[in-house]
Coordinates of N, CA and C in Angstrom, one line a residue:
M1 N -0.9 6.3 -3.5 CA -1.0 5.3 -2.7 C -0.2 4.0 -3.4
T2 N -0.5 3.9 -4.6 CA 0.0 2.7 -5.5 C 1.6 2.7 -5.4
D3 N 2.0 3.9 -5.3 CA 3.7 4.1 -5.4 C 4.0 3.6 -4.1
S4 N 3.4 3.9 -2.9 CA 3.9 3.3 -1.7 C 3.6 1.9 -1.5
V5 N 2.6 1.3 -1.9 CA 2.3 -0.1 -2.0 C 3.5 -0.7 -2.8
D6 N 3.9 -0.2 -3.9 CA 4.8 -0.9 -4.7 C 6.2 -0.7 -4.2
A7 N 6.5 0.3 -3.5 CA 7.9 0.4 -2.7 C 7.9 -0.5 -1.7
T8 N 6.7 -0.7 -1.0 CA 6.8 -1.6 0.2 C 6.8 -3.2 -0.4
L9 N 6.3 -3.4 -1.4 CA 6.4 -4.7 -2.0 C 7.8 -5.1 -2.7
D10 N 8.5 -3.8 -3.2 CA 9.8 -3.9 -3.7 C 10.8 -4.3 -2.4
L11 N 10.5 -3.6 -1.4 CA 11.3 -3.8 -0.2 C 11.1 -5.3 0.5
L12 N 10.0 -5.8 0.5 CA 9.7 -7.1 0.9 C 10.4 -8.1 0.1
N13 N 10.2 -7.9 -1.3 CA 11.0 -8.8 -2.3 C 12.3 -8.8 -2.1
E14 N 12.9 -7.7 -2.0 CA 14.4 -7.5 -1.7 C 14.8 -8.4 -0.4
Q15 N 14.0 -8.3 0.6 CA 14.2 -8.9 1.9 C 14.2 -10.4 1.7
L16 N 13.1 -10.8 1.1 CA 13.0 -12.2 0.7 C 13.9 -12.8 -0.1
R17 N 14.5 -12.1 -1.1 CA 15.6 -12.6 -2.1 C 16.8 -12.6 -1.3
A18 N 17.1 -11.8 -0.2 CA 18.3 -11.8 0.5 C 18.5 -13.0 1.2
K19 N 17.5 -13.7 1.5 CA 17.6 -15.1 2.2 C 18.4 -16.1 1.2
S20 N 19.6 -16.5 1.7 CA 20.3 -17.4 0.8 C 19.8 -18.8 1.0
D21 N 19.3 -19.2 2.2 CA 18.9 -20.4 2.6 C 17.4 -20.6 1.7
L22 N 17.3 -21.4 0.7 CA 16.0 -21.4 0.2 C 15.0 -22.0 0.9
A23 N 15.1 -22.9 1.9 CA 14.2 -23.4 2.6 C 13.6 -22.4 3.6
E24 N 14.5 -21.5 4.2 CA 14.2 -20.3 5.1 C 13.3 -19.5 4.2
R25 N 13.9 -19.2 3.1 CA 13.0 -18.3 2.1 C 11.7 -18.8 1.8
Y26 N 11.5 -20.0 1.5 CA 10.3 -20.7 1.2 C 9.3 -20.5 2.5
T27 N 9.8 -20.7 3.7 CA 9.1 -20.5 4.9 C 8.6 -19.0 5.1
A28 N 9.6 -18.2 4.7 CA 9.2 -16.7 4.9 C 8.1 -16.2 3.8
V29 N 8.2 -16.8 2.7 CA 7.3 -16.3 1.6 C 5.9 -16.9 1.9
R30 N 6.0 -18.2 2.5 CA 4.6 -18.8 2.9 C 4.0 -18.0 4.1
D31 N 4.7 -17.5 5.0 CA 4.3 -16.7 6.2 C 3.6 -15.3 5.4
V32 N 4.5 -14.7 4.7 CA 3.9 -13.3 4.0 C 2.6 -13.7 3.4
E33 N 2.4 -14.8 2.6 CA 1.3 -15.2 1.8 C 0.1 -15.2 2.8
K34 N 0.3 -16.0 4.0 CA -0.8 -16.0 5.0 C -1.2 -14.7 5.5
K35 N -0.2 -13.8 6.0 CA -0.5 -12.5 6.4 C -1.2 -11.6 5.5
V36 N -0.8 -11.7 4.2 CA -1.4 -10.7 3.0 C -2.9 -11.3 2.8
K37 N -3.1 -12.6 2.8 CA -4.4 -13.2 2.6 C -5.3 -12.8 3.6
A38 N -4.9 -12.9 5.0 CA -5.7 -12.4 6.0 C -6.0 -11.0 6.0
A39 N -5.1 -10.2 5.7 CA -5.4 -8.8 5.5 C -6.4 -8.5 4.4
V40 N -6.1 -9.0 3.4 CA -7.2 -8.9 2.1 C -8.5 -9.3 2.5
T41 N -8.7 -10.5 3.3 CA -10.0 -11.1 3.8 C -10.5 -9.8 4.7
L42 N -9.8 -9.4 5.6 CA -10.2 -8.4 6.6 C -10.7 -7.1 5.7
H43 N -10.0 -6.5 4.8 CA -10.4 -5.5 4.1 C -11.6 -5.7 3.1
L44 N -11.8 -6.8 2.6 CA -12.9 -7.0 1.9 C -14.1 -7.3 2.8
Q45 N -14.1 -7.7 3.9 CA -15.1 -7.8 5.0 C -15.5 -6.6 5.4
E46 N -14.6 -5.6 5.7 CA -14.8 -4.3 6.0 C -15.6 -3.4 5.0
I47 N -15.2 -3.7 3.8 CA -15.8 -2.9 2.7 C -17.2 -3.6 2.3
A48 N -17.4 -4.8 2.3 CA -18.8 -5.3 2.2 C -19.6 -4.8 3.4
K49 N -19.2 -4.9 4.6 CA -20.0 -4.3 5.7 C -20.2 -2.7 5.5
G50 N -19.3 -2.0 5.2 CA -19.4 -0.6 5.0 C -20.5 -0.3 3.9
L51 N -20.3 -1.0 2.7 CA -21.4 -0.6 1.6 C -22.7 -1.0 2.0
K52 N -22.8 -2.1 2.7 CA -24.2 -2.4 3.2 C -24.7 -1.3 4.0
S53 N -23.9 -0.9 5.2 CA -24.2 0.1 6.0 C -24.6 1.3 5.5
E54 N -24.1 1.6 4.1 CA -24.4 2.8 3.5 C -25.7 2.8 2.8
G55 N -26.3 1.6 2.8 CA -27.7 1.5 2.2 C -27.8 0.8 1.2
R56 N -26.8 0.3 0.6 CA -26.8 -0.5 -0.8 C -27.3 -1.9 -0.4
T57 N -28.0 -2.6 -1.4 CA -28.4 -4.0 -1.2 C -27.3 -4.9 -1.4
W58 N -27.6 -6.2 -1.0 CA -26.7 -7.1 -1.2 C -26.3 -7.4 -2.7
P59 N -27.2 -7.4 -3.6 CA -26.8 -7.4 -5.0 C -25.9 -6.3 -5.5
Q60 N -26.3 -5.1 -5.0 CA -25.4 -3.9 -5.3 C -24.1 -4.1 -4.7
V61 N -23.9 -4.6 -3.6 CA -22.7 -4.7 -3.0 C -21.9 -5.9 -3.8
G62 N -22.5 -6.8 -4.3 CA -22.0 -8.0 -5.1 C -21.5 -7.4 -6.3
E63 N -22.2 -6.5 -6.9 CA -21.9 -5.9 -8.3 C -20.7 -5.0 -8.2
I64 N -20.6 -4.2 -7.0 CA -19.4 -3.5 -6.8 C -18.2 -4.2 -6.5
M65 N -18.4 -5.3 -5.7 CA -17.3 -6.2 -5.4 C -16.8 -7.1 -6.7
G66 N -16.9 -6.8 -7.8 CA -16.5 -7.5 -8.9 C -17.6 -8.4 -9.5
G67 N -18.8 -8.3 -9.3 CA -19.8 -8.8 -9.9 C -20.1 -10.2 -9.1
V68 N -19.9 -10.4 -7.9 CA -20.1 -11.5 -7.3 C -21.5 -11.7 -6.8
T69 N -22.1 -12.9 -6.5 CA -23.6 -12.9 -6.3 C -23.8 -12.3 -4.9
Y70 N -25.1 -11.9 -4.7 CA -25.5 -11.2 -3.4 C -25.1 -12.2 -2.2
Q71 N -25.4 -13.6 -2.4 CA -25.0 -14.5 -1.5 C -23.5 -14.5 -1.1
R72 N -22.7 -14.5 -2.1 CA -21.2 -14.4 -2.1 C -20.9 -12.9 -1.2
A73 N -21.4 -12.0 -1.6 CA -21.2 -10.6 -0.9 C -21.5 -10.6 0.5
H74 N -22.6 -11.3 0.8 CA -23.1 -11.5 2.4 C -22.0 -12.4 2.9
Q75 N -21.5 -13.5 2.4 CA -20.5 -14.2 3.0 C -19.2 -13.5 3.2
I76 N -18.8 -12.7 2.2 CA -17.6 -11.9 2.3 C -17.7 -11.0 3.5
S77 N -18.9 -10.5 3.8 CA -19.3 -9.6 5.0 C -18.9 -10.2 6.4
K78 N -19.0 -11.5 6.3 CA -18.7 -12.3 7.6 C -17.4 -12.9 7.5
G79 N -16.6 -12.5 6.7 CA -15.2 -13.0 6.6 C -15.1 -14.5 6.0
E80 N -15.9 -14.9 5.3 CA -16.1 -16.3 4.7 C -15.3 -16.3 3.3

């Protein structure tokens, strides 16, 4: 999977660098940034909800998700 993600990112970087107008490139980079952040938020939310639905406690979910507090794990599950 990492190889396919790397290949996708390589292609994206190639496409962004192909933009000769730097203002246009900047706008495109920021658009990609917003979309990636939204996707990451959605995935983290799904993971937190999934871990909880598997029977883990919020503190356990927080530990699995990088040692965040149980409160933060719960917030992540709500997409916050």
